[in-house]
Amino acid sequence: MSMWLSKWAVREQGREGRSGEAATDIHDREACAHDGREPNAASGHAVVIAGSGPTGLMLAGELALAGIDVAIVERRATQELAGSRAGGLHARTLEVLDQRGIVDRFLVEGQVAQVTGFAGVMLDLGGFPTRHPYGLGLWQNHIERILADWVDGLGVTVYRGCEVSDLVQDEAGVEVALFDGTSLRAQYLVGCDGGRSRVRKAAGIDFPGWDATTSHLIAEVEMAQTPPLGIHRSGFGIHSFGRVDYEIRNGEVIYGDTGPVRVMLTEAQVGAVGEPTLEDLRAALIAVCGSDYGVHSPVWISRFTDATRQAAAYRERRVLLAGDAAHVHAPDGGQGLQLGMQDAVNLGWKLAQVVKGISQESLLDSYHAERHPVAARVLRTTMASIALRRGDERTTALRETVAELLGMDEPRRRFAAMLSGLDVRYGLGEGHPLLGRRMPDLDLFVAGGPMRVYALLHGARPVLLDFGASDAVDIGPWADRVRAIEARYDGVWELPALGAVTAPTAVLIRPDGYVAWVGDGSDAGLNEALNEWFGGANTA
């Protein structure tokens, strides 16, 4: 079982954006406002985002970098998040933050460790061709704080104490109704408001999937006695204890001697409703462990299950979904937060181009086409992980067999690349192995001196790298949108799980860091790729 489940990645099921149905009735709060300003029917923005969890914040930052007027509607009065919630970032998510020039803000506060695992086997990324061949232990409250600081610096409007109650679409935009009776007008609305998303329901988007087969209590509490720290199995299933304060030394988690304890318990029954209480937690502790360890002073208590669902469509005209609003699953492997932030980076530049009139609205269809299969694979993997956690003898035999397979080099590399998000390939057609994959962060030589690839993506603009193996590649009609750079790279081109690949003569990199076109000595197909992804040629 992955460390992410017990220590870093358990999140409150379906409430990433903190705007779920179980929220306090908005009528009991003060009217939502931003710097003393309340939304009203006249308040308009190009894009409104529901929810300021990691997905909503990442999307807001992407849009703001593109110069889009974006606002967030958030039910919390402040960005403060009670408790630690999810707890880390995977390798590809770290790369995404590196692409925007903000990864150091996270690295300085987090703790590097190998955390990718499946069937009880930890999969070391140490030999992978990435600057971040590891995971980062960092609680969600800190992740959100750092993202919020970044977004604040980009001038994003945040309406706090607000929650979407309904929406009405027309040909020109969306009227976003809030629970306090006010409203906002937007060209597009994006629901980043968690698994119980009101935006998804108001847009009439189906959420098919599978009901829960197991249920867990998760809490952050004080305990008078020290419980047995670590992961344990019993007749009830998996349970774990770990202090919020910890260090990682030589790959081992060393807990602090005092402070709040993270608790995860498998419940005897599935289907409980309502918010769990301290008494529920105490009873579950006694049932599972024979003691409640003097539990008291909960920071938060929640329940999560392995319910697995995915939105049938990520877009309904001018309403889009991202993060848990689009997909929910068991937290095994710590995949949820990663999926959401990567959804945001895929969507942000596309939505910005449509708002600006650079691209046709049909570009937004590629968001569903690319991200839906990625999440579907994660849903399959997490369901398999849950099945392998069962304690009966046959499942134990199966888990041990899978563990044997993961001890082999090829399966280990394939699973490690998949679970870390480094192997994602969007279906952009046949051709060079780079096509549709993340661009490696190479050390280039350009006219101004040494330059990393990801440093060229800090502004979230597309980049054409010409490696000079043929005549200079001409992007003339797109020069106002795409940055063209002549570069040299002397090393081996290597991709996670695939190994070395043939060096291209040029590559067209999208703002999300994925390769949209690969040159083989000519510019064949380049104009078509530029037109598809970055709008028609500028003939002015």
Short mmCIF file of N, CA and C in Angstrom, two decimals, residues 365-523:
data_model
loop_
_atom_site.label_atom_id
_atom_site.label_comp_id
_atom_site.label_asym_id
_atom_site.label_seq_id
_atom_site.Cartn_x
_atom_site.Cartn_y
_atom_site.Cartn_z
N ASP A 365 -12.85 21.25 -27.34
CA ASP A 365 -13.18 19.82 -27.39
C ASP A 365 -11.95 18.96 -27.17
N SER A 366 -10.78 19.48 -27.51
CA SER A 366 -9.55 18.71 -27.30
C SER A 366 -9.25 18.52 -25.82
N TYR A 367 -9.80 19.37 -24.97
CA TYR A 367 -9.59 19.22 -23.52
C TYR A 367 -10.18 17.90 -23.06
N HIS A 368 -11.43 17.64 -23.40
CA HIS A 368 -12.05 16.36 -23.03
C HIS A 368 -11.32 15.21 -23.72
N ALA A 369 -11.03 15.37 -24.99
CA ALA A 369 -10.42 14.28 -25.76
C ALA A 369 -9.08 13.86 -25.16
N GLU A 370 -8.33 14.81 -24.61
CA GLU A 370 -7.01 14.49 -24.07
C GLU A 370 -7.04 14.08 -22.61
N ARG A 371 -7.84 14.77 -21.81
CA ARG A 371 -7.78 14.52 -20.37
C ARG A 371 -8.71 13.40 -19.89
N HIS A 372 -9.81 13.16 -20.58
CA HIS A 372 -10.73 12.10 -20.15
C HIS A 372 -10.04 10.73 -20.14
N PRO A 373 -9.27 10.35 -21.18
CA PRO A 373 -8.59 9.05 -21.13
C PRO A 373 -7.54 8.95 -20.04
N VAL A 374 -6.88 10.07 -19.73
CA VAL A 374 -5.86 10.06 -18.67
C VAL A 374 -6.51 9.74 -17.33
N ALA A 375 -7.64 10.40 -17.04
CA ALA A 375 -8.33 10.14 -15.77
C ALA A 375 -8.93 8.74 -15.75
N ALA A 376 -9.44 8.28 -16.89
CA ALA A 376 -10.02 6.93 -16.94
C ALA A 376 -8.98 5.88 -16.57
N ARG A 377 -7.76 6.08 -17.00
CA ARG A 377 -6.69 5.14 -16.65
C ARG A 377 -6.39 5.20 -15.16
N VAL A 378 -6.40 6.39 -14.58
CA VAL A 378 -6.18 6.51 -13.14
C VAL A 378 -7.30 5.83 -12.37
N LEU A 379 -8.54 5.99 -12.83
CA LEU A 379 -9.66 5.33 -12.17
C LEU A 379 -9.48 3.81 -12.19
N ARG A 380 -9.05 3.28 -13.33
CA ARG A 380 -8.81 1.84 -13.43
C ARG A 380 -7.71 1.40 -12.46
N THR A 381 -6.63 2.18 -12.40
CA THR A 381 -5.50 1.81 -11.54
C THR A 381 -5.88 1.86 -10.07
N THR A 382 -6.64 2.88 -9.67
CA THR A 382 -7.00 2.97 -8.25
C THR A 382 -8.00 1.88 -7.87
N MET A 383 -8.90 1.51 -8.78
CA MET A 383 -9.80 0.39 -8.48
C MET A 383 -9.00 -0.90 -8.31
N ALA A 384 -8.01 -1.09 -9.14
CA ALA A 384 -7.17 -2.28 -9.01
C ALA A 384 -6.41 -2.26 -7.69
N SER A 385 -5.91 -1.08 -7.30
CA SER A 385 -5.18 -0.96 -6.05
C SER A 385 -6.05 -1.31 -4.85
N ILE A 386 -7.30 -0.83 -4.87
CA ILE A 386 -8.23 -1.16 -3.78
C ILE A 386 -8.49 -2.66 -3.74
N ALA A 387 -8.69 -3.27 -4.90
CA ALA A 387 -8.95 -4.71 -4.94
C ALA A 387 -7.77 -5.50 -4.37
N LEU A 388 -6.56 -5.04 -4.65
CA LEU A 388 -5.36 -5.74 -4.17
C LEU A 388 -5.13 -5.55 -2.68
N ARG A 389 -5.86 -4.64 -2.04
CA ARG A 389 -5.67 -4.42 -0.60
C ARG A 389 -6.51 -5.37 0.25
N ARG A 390 -7.41 -6.11 -0.35
CA ARG A 390 -8.24 -7.01 0.44
C ARG A 390 -7.38 -8.06 1.13
N GLY A 391 -7.84 -8.49 2.29
CA GLY A 391 -6.99 -9.32 3.13
C GLY A 391 -7.16 -10.82 3.00
N ASP A 392 -8.04 -11.30 2.12
CA ASP A 392 -8.23 -12.75 2.01
C ASP A 392 -7.03 -13.41 1.34
N GLU A 393 -6.92 -14.69 1.46
CA GLU A 393 -5.74 -15.41 0.98
C GLU A 393 -5.57 -15.32 -0.53
N ARG A 394 -6.67 -15.38 -1.26
CA ARG A 394 -6.56 -15.34 -2.72
C ARG A 394 -6.06 -13.97 -3.18
N THR A 395 -6.58 -12.92 -2.57
CA THR A 395 -6.11 -11.58 -2.93
C THR A 395 -4.66 -11.39 -2.53
N THR A 396 -4.28 -11.93 -1.39
CA THR A 396 -2.88 -11.85 -0.97
C THR A 396 -1.98 -12.54 -1.99
N ALA A 397 -2.41 -13.68 -2.50
CA ALA A 397 -1.62 -14.38 -3.52
C ALA A 397 -1.51 -13.53 -4.79
N LEU A 398 -2.61 -12.90 -5.17
CA LEU A 398 -2.58 -12.05 -6.36
C LEU A 398 -1.66 -10.85 -6.15
N ARG A 399 -1.75 -10.23 -4.97
CA ARG A 399 -0.91 -9.07 -4.67
C ARG A 399 0.57 -9.46 -4.71
N GLU A 400 0.90 -10.61 -4.17
CA GLU A 400 2.29 -11.06 -4.18
C GLU A 400 2.76 -11.36 -5.60
N THR A 401 1.86 -11.85 -6.45
CA THR A 401 2.21 -12.12 -7.84
C THR A 401 2.49 -10.82 -8.59
N VAL A 402 1.61 -9.82 -8.37
CA VAL A 402 1.81 -8.52 -9.00
C VAL A 402 3.12 -7.90 -8.51
N ALA A 403 3.40 -8.05 -7.22
CA ALA A 403 4.65 -7.52 -6.68
C ALA A 403 5.87 -8.16 -7.34
N GLU A 404 5.78 -9.45 -7.63
CA GLU A 404 6.88 -10.13 -8.33
C GLU A 404 7.09 -9.52 -9.71
N LEU A 405 6.00 -9.27 -10.42
CA LEU A 405 6.09 -8.69 -11.75
C LEU A 405 6.73 -7.30 -11.70
N LEU A 406 6.37 -6.53 -10.67
CA LEU A 406 6.92 -5.18 -10.54
C LEU A 406 8.39 -5.19 -10.13
N GLY A 407 8.89 -6.34 -9.77
CA GLY A 407 10.31 -6.45 -9.49
C GLY A 407 11.13 -6.57 -10.76
N MET A 408 10.47 -6.80 -11.89
CA MET A 408 11.15 -6.88 -13.18
C MET A 408 11.30 -5.49 -13.76
N ASP A 409 12.34 -5.27 -14.51
CA ASP A 409 12.69 -3.92 -14.96
C ASP A 409 11.62 -3.29 -15.83
N GLU A 410 11.13 -4.02 -16.85
CA GLU A 410 10.17 -3.42 -17.78
C GLU A 410 8.86 -3.04 -17.10
N PRO A 411 8.20 -3.97 -16.35
CA PRO A 411 6.97 -3.56 -15.65
C PRO A 411 7.22 -2.43 -14.65
N ARG A 412 8.36 -2.47 -13.95
CA ARG A 412 8.65 -1.42 -12.97
C ARG A 412 8.70 -0.06 -13.65
N ARG A 413 9.42 0.03 -14.77
CA ARG A 413 9.55 1.32 -15.46
C ARG A 413 8.21 1.79 -16.01
N ARG A 414 7.42 0.88 -16.55
CA ARG A 414 6.13 1.25 -17.12
C ARG A 414 5.19 1.76 -16.04
N PHE A 415 5.10 1.05 -14.91
CA PHE A 415 4.20 1.49 -13.84
C PHE A 415 4.71 2.77 -13.18
N ALA A 416 6.01 2.88 -12.99
CA ALA A 416 6.55 4.09 -12.37
C ALA A 416 6.26 5.31 -13.24
N ALA A 417 6.43 5.18 -14.55
CA ALA A 417 6.14 6.30 -15.45
C ALA A 417 4.66 6.64 -15.45
N MET A 418 3.82 5.62 -15.42
CA MET A 418 2.37 5.85 -15.41
C MET A 418 1.92 6.52 -14.13
N LEU A 419 2.33 5.98 -12.99
CA LEU A 419 1.84 6.48 -11.71
C LEU A 419 2.40 7.86 -11.37
N SER A 420 3.52 8.23 -11.94
CA SER A 420 4.10 9.55 -11.69
C SER A 420 3.63 10.59 -12.69
N GLY A 421 2.86 10.16 -13.70
CA GLY A 421 2.36 11.08 -14.71
C GLY A 421 3.35 11.42 -15.80
N LEU A 422 4.49 10.75 -15.83
CA LEU A 422 5.54 11.09 -16.79
C LEU A 422 5.35 10.43 -18.16
N ASP A 423 4.40 9.50 -18.26
CA ASP A 423 4.26 8.77 -19.53
C ASP A 423 3.06 9.21 -20.35
N VAL A 424 2.35 10.26 -19.91
CA VAL A 424 1.14 10.69 -20.61
C VAL A 424 1.46 11.02 -22.07
N ARG A 425 0.66 10.45 -22.96
CA ARG A 425 0.79 10.79 -24.38
C ARG A 425 -0.59 11.09 -24.94
N TYR A 426 -0.78 12.30 -25.41
CA TYR A 426 -2.04 12.69 -26.03
C TYR A 426 -2.07 12.19 -27.47
N GLY A 427 -3.25 11.85 -27.94
CA GLY A 427 -3.39 11.24 -29.26
C GLY A 427 -3.31 12.26 -30.39
N LEU A 428 -2.11 12.70 -30.71
CA LEU A 428 -1.91 13.69 -31.76
C LEU A 428 -1.49 13.06 -33.08
N GLY A 429 -1.64 11.76 -33.19
CA GLY A 429 -1.31 11.09 -34.43
C GLY A 429 -0.06 10.25 -34.34
N GLU A 430 0.23 9.57 -35.43
CA GLU A 430 1.41 8.72 -35.51
C GLU A 430 2.65 9.57 -35.80
N GLY A 431 3.81 9.03 -35.51
CA GLY A 431 5.03 9.74 -35.80
C GLY A 431 6.09 9.53 -34.74
N HIS A 432 6.92 10.53 -34.57
CA HIS A 432 8.02 10.47 -33.62
C HIS A 432 7.49 10.20 -32.21
N PRO A 433 8.21 9.42 -31.38
CA PRO A 433 7.75 9.14 -30.02
C PRO A 433 7.49 10.38 -29.17
N LEU A 434 8.12 11.51 -29.52
CA LEU A 434 7.89 12.75 -28.76
C LEU A 434 6.51 13.32 -29.01
N LEU A 435 5.89 13.04 -30.14
CA LEU A 435 4.63 13.67 -30.50
C LEU A 435 3.55 13.34 -29.47
N GLY A 436 3.00 14.38 -28.87
CA GLY A 436 1.95 14.21 -27.86
C GLY A 436 2.47 13.97 -26.46
N ARG A 437 3.79 13.87 -26.29
CA ARG A 437 4.37 13.63 -24.97
C ARG A 437 4.95 14.91 -24.38
N ARG A 438 5.24 14.88 -23.08
CA ARG A 438 5.88 16.00 -22.41
C ARG A 438 7.25 16.26 -23.03
N MET A 439 7.58 17.53 -23.17
CA MET A 439 8.91 17.89 -23.67
C MET A 439 9.91 17.74 -22.53
N PRO A 440 11.02 17.04 -22.74
CA PRO A 440 12.05 16.95 -21.69
C PRO A 440 12.65 18.33 -21.41
N ASP A 441 13.05 18.54 -20.18
CA ASP A 441 13.65 19.82 -19.78
C ASP A 441 15.15 19.78 -20.08
N LEU A 442 15.50 19.97 -21.34
CA LEU A 442 16.88 19.84 -21.78
C LEU A 442 17.69 21.09 -21.45
N ASP A 443 18.99 20.91 -21.33
CA ASP A 443 19.93 22.03 -21.20
C ASP A 443 20.35 22.45 -22.60
N LEU A 444 19.81 23.55 -23.07
CA LEU A 444 20.05 24.02 -24.43
C LEU A 444 21.16 25.07 -24.47
N PHE A 445 21.65 25.27 -25.65
CA PHE A 445 22.51 26.43 -25.93
C PHE A 445 21.77 27.28 -26.95
N VAL A 446 21.46 28.52 -26.58
CA VAL A 446 20.77 29.46 -27.46
C VAL A 446 21.64 30.69 -27.63
N ALA A 447 21.15 31.65 -28.40
CA ALA A 447 21.97 32.83 -28.71
C ALA A 447 22.42 33.56 -27.46
N GLY A 448 21.59 33.59 -26.44
CA GLY A 448 21.95 34.31 -25.22
C GLY A 448 22.76 33.51 -24.24
N GLY A 449 23.04 32.23 -24.55
CA GLY A 449 23.81 31.39 -23.64
C GLY A 449 23.02 30.15 -23.25
N PRO A 450 23.41 29.45 -22.18
CA PRO A 450 22.71 28.25 -21.74
C PRO A 450 21.27 28.58 -21.33
N MET A 451 20.37 27.66 -21.62
CA MET A 451 18.96 27.88 -21.29
C MET A 451 18.25 26.54 -21.14
N ARG A 452 17.49 26.39 -20.07
CA ARG A 452 16.66 25.20 -19.89
C ARG A 452 15.37 25.35 -20.70
N VAL A 453 14.87 24.24 -21.22
CA VAL A 453 13.62 24.27 -21.97
C VAL A 453 12.49 24.85 -21.12
N TYR A 454 12.36 24.39 -19.88
CA TYR A 454 11.23 24.83 -19.08
C TYR A 454 11.28 26.32 -18.74
N ALA A 455 12.47 26.90 -18.76
CA ALA A 455 12.57 28.35 -18.55
C ALA A 455 11.89 29.10 -19.69
N LEU A 456 11.82 28.48 -20.87
CA LEU A 456 11.17 29.11 -22.01
C LEU A 456 9.65 29.06 -21.91
N LEU A 457 9.12 28.27 -20.96
CA LEU A 457 7.68 28.10 -20.82
C LEU A 457 7.10 28.88 -19.65
N HIS A 458 7.91 29.68 -18.97
CA HIS A 458 7.42 30.39 -17.78
C HIS A 458 6.24 31.29 -18.09
N GLY A 459 6.19 31.86 -19.26
CA GLY A 459 5.08 32.75 -19.61
C GLY A 459 3.89 32.05 -20.21
N ALA A 460 3.91 30.71 -20.24
CA ALA A 460 2.79 29.91 -20.78
C ALA A 460 2.50 30.24 -22.24
N ARG A 461 3.57 30.44 -23.02
CA ARG A 461 3.44 30.69 -24.46
C ARG A 461 4.02 29.49 -25.22
N PRO A 462 3.50 29.21 -26.43
CA PRO A 462 4.07 28.14 -27.24
C PRO A 462 5.46 28.51 -27.74
N VAL A 463 6.28 27.48 -27.95
CA VAL A 463 7.66 27.68 -28.36
C VAL A 463 8.00 26.72 -29.49
N LEU A 464 8.66 27.22 -30.53
CA LEU A 464 9.23 26.38 -31.57
C LEU A 464 10.74 26.37 -31.39
N LEU A 465 11.30 25.20 -31.15
CA LEU A 465 12.74 25.04 -31.05
C LEU A 465 13.27 24.49 -32.36
N ASP A 466 14.18 25.21 -32.98
CA ASP A 466 14.81 24.79 -34.23
C ASP A 466 16.25 24.41 -33.92
N PHE A 467 16.57 23.14 -34.13
CA PHE A 467 17.90 22.64 -33.79
C PHE A 467 18.89 22.73 -34.95
N GLY A 468 18.50 23.43 -36.02
CA GLY A 468 19.45 23.80 -37.06
C GLY A 468 19.94 22.69 -37.93
N ALA A 469 19.22 21.56 -37.98
CA ALA A 469 19.66 20.45 -38.84
C ALA A 469 19.22 20.65 -40.28
N SER A 470 18.42 21.68 -40.51
CA SER A 470 17.95 22.00 -41.86
C SER A 470 17.85 23.50 -41.96
N ASP A 471 17.27 24.00 -43.04
CA ASP A 471 17.07 25.43 -43.15
C ASP A 471 16.18 25.90 -42.01
N ALA A 472 16.35 27.15 -41.62
CA ALA A 472 15.57 27.71 -40.51
C ALA A 472 14.07 27.51 -40.77
N VAL A 473 13.36 27.09 -39.73
CA VAL A 473 11.92 26.87 -39.84
C VAL A 473 11.20 28.21 -39.76
N ASP A 474 10.33 28.46 -40.71
CA ASP A 474 9.65 29.75 -40.79
C ASP A 474 8.25 29.65 -40.20
N ILE A 475 7.97 30.46 -39.18
CA ILE A 475 6.61 30.51 -38.60
C ILE A 475 6.00 31.88 -38.82
N GLY A 476 6.46 32.60 -39.83
CA GLY A 476 6.08 33.99 -40.05
C GLY A 476 4.66 34.37 -39.67
N PRO A 477 3.61 33.75 -40.23
CA PRO A 477 2.24 34.18 -39.91
C PRO A 477 1.84 33.95 -38.46
N TRP A 478 2.60 33.16 -37.72
CA TRP A 478 2.27 32.89 -36.31
C TRP A 478 3.30 33.52 -35.35
N ALA A 479 4.16 34.36 -35.88
CA ALA A 479 5.26 34.91 -35.08
C ALA A 479 4.77 35.73 -33.90
N ASP A 480 3.55 36.26 -33.98
CA ASP A 480 3.02 37.04 -32.86
C ASP A 480 2.50 36.16 -31.73
N ARG A 481 2.40 34.87 -31.97
CA ARG A 481 1.83 33.95 -30.97
C ARG A 481 2.82 32.90 -30.50
N VAL A 482 3.75 32.54 -31.36
CA VAL A 482 4.69 31.45 -31.07
C VAL A 482 6.11 32.00 -31.04
N ARG A 483 6.82 31.67 -30.00
CA ARG A 483 8.21 32.12 -29.86
C ARG A 483 9.13 31.13 -30.56
N ALA A 484 9.87 31.59 -31.56
CA ALA A 484 10.78 30.73 -32.31
C ALA A 484 12.21 30.94 -31.83
N ILE A 485 12.90 29.86 -31.53
CA ILE A 485 14.25 29.94 -30.97
C ILE A 485 15.15 28.92 -31.67
N GLU A 486 16.29 29.37 -32.14
CA GLU A 486 17.30 28.46 -32.65
C GLU A 486 18.13 27.97 -31.46
N ALA A 487 18.31 26.67 -31.38
CA ALA A 487 18.96 26.08 -30.21
C ALA A 487 19.86 24.93 -30.63
N ARG A 488 20.73 24.53 -29.70
CA ARG A 488 21.57 23.36 -29.89
C ARG A 488 21.49 22.49 -28.64
N TYR A 489 21.38 21.21 -28.85
CA TYR A 489 21.41 20.26 -27.73
C TYR A 489 22.33 19.12 -28.11
N ASP A 490 23.30 18.85 -27.26
CA ASP A 490 24.34 17.88 -27.59
C ASP A 490 24.16 16.52 -26.92
N GLY A 491 23.14 16.38 -26.08
CA GLY A 491 22.99 15.14 -25.34
C GLY A 491 22.06 14.14 -26.01
N VAL A 492 21.77 13.07 -25.31
CA VAL A 492 20.85 12.04 -25.77
C VAL A 492 19.42 12.45 -25.45
N TRP A 493 18.52 12.22 -26.40
CA TRP A 493 17.09 12.44 -26.16
C TRP A 493 16.52 11.17 -25.52
N GLU A 494 16.00 11.31 -24.32
CA GLU A 494 15.52 10.14 -23.58
C GLU A 494 14.16 10.44 -22.96
N LEU A 495 13.26 9.46 -23.02
CA LEU A 495 11.92 9.60 -22.46
C LEU A 495 11.69 8.55 -21.38
N PRO A 496 10.93 8.89 -20.32
CA PRO A 496 10.64 7.91 -19.26
C PRO A 496 9.99 6.65 -19.84
N ALA A 497 10.47 5.52 -19.40
CA ALA A 497 9.98 4.19 -19.78
C ALA A 497 10.37 3.80 -21.20
N LEU A 498 10.51 4.76 -22.13
CA LEU A 498 10.85 4.43 -23.51
C LEU A 498 12.35 4.38 -23.75
N GLY A 499 13.10 5.19 -23.01
CA GLY A 499 14.54 5.25 -23.21
C GLY A 499 14.90 6.23 -24.31
N ALA A 500 16.04 5.98 -24.98
CA ALA A 500 16.56 6.91 -25.99
C ALA A 500 15.67 6.91 -27.23
N VAL A 501 15.47 8.11 -27.80
CA VAL A 501 14.72 8.26 -29.04
C VAL A 501 15.55 9.09 -30.02
N THR A 502 15.20 9.03 -31.28
CA THR A 502 15.91 9.76 -32.31
C THR A 502 15.80 11.26 -32.08
N ALA A 503 16.89 11.97 -32.24
CA ALA A 503 16.88 13.42 -32.04
C ALA A 503 16.08 14.09 -33.15
N PRO A 504 15.12 14.96 -32.82
CA PRO A 504 14.37 15.69 -33.83
C PRO A 504 15.18 16.87 -34.36
N THR A 505 14.76 17.41 -35.49
CA THR A 505 15.41 18.62 -36.01
C THR A 505 14.72 19.88 -35.53
N ALA A 506 13.48 19.74 -35.08
CA ALA A 506 12.73 20.87 -34.53
C ALA A 506 11.53 20.32 -33.77
N VAL A 507 11.05 21.07 -32.78
CA VAL A 507 9.85 20.67 -32.05
C VAL A 507 8.99 21.89 -31.78
N LEU A 508 7.69 21.70 -31.85
CA LEU A 508 6.72 22.73 -31.49
C LEU A 508 6.12 22.34 -30.15
N ILE A 509 6.31 23.19 -29.14
CA ILE A 509 5.90 22.87 -27.77
C ILE A 509 4.70 23.73 -27.39
N ARG A 510 3.63 23.09 -26.95
CA ARG A 510 2.45 23.81 -26.49
C ARG A 510 2.73 24.45 -25.13
N PRO A 511 1.91 25.41 -24.72
CA PRO A 511 2.12 26.05 -23.41
C PRO A 511 2.07 25.08 -22.23
N ASP A 512 1.38 23.93 -22.38
CA ASP A 512 1.32 22.95 -21.29
C ASP A 512 2.53 22.03 -21.27
N GLY A 513 3.48 22.25 -22.20
CA GLY A 513 4.71 21.48 -22.19
C GLY A 513 4.68 20.23 -23.04
N TYR A 514 3.59 20.00 -23.79
CA TYR A 514 3.49 18.81 -24.63
C TYR A 514 3.82 19.15 -26.08
N VAL A 515 4.43 18.20 -26.78
CA VAL A 515 4.95 18.42 -28.12
C VAL A 515 3.84 18.26 -29.15
N ALA A 516 3.59 19.31 -29.93
CA ALA A 516 2.51 19.32 -30.91
C ALA A 516 2.99 18.97 -32.32
N TRP A 517 4.28 19.07 -32.58
CA TRP A 517 4.83 18.76 -33.90
C TRP A 517 6.31 18.46 -33.74
N VAL A 518 6.80 17.50 -34.53
CA VAL A 518 8.21 17.13 -34.50
C VAL A 518 8.75 17.19 -35.92
N GLY A 519 9.84 17.94 -36.12
CA GLY A 519 10.47 18.05 -37.43
C GLY A 519 11.47 16.93 -37.67
N ASP A 520 11.55 16.49 -38.93
CA ASP A 520 12.48 15.42 -39.30
C ASP A 520 13.43 15.88 -40.40
N GLY A 521 13.71 17.17 -40.44
CA GLY A 521 14.58 17.70 -41.47
C GLY A 521 13.87 18.62 -42.43
N SER A 522 12.54 18.70 -42.31
CA SER A 522 11.75 19.62 -43.12
C SER A 522 10.67 20.22 -42.24
N ASP A 523 9.90 21.15 -42.81
CA ASP A 523 8.81 21.74 -42.05
C ASP A 523 7.46 21.14 -42.43
#
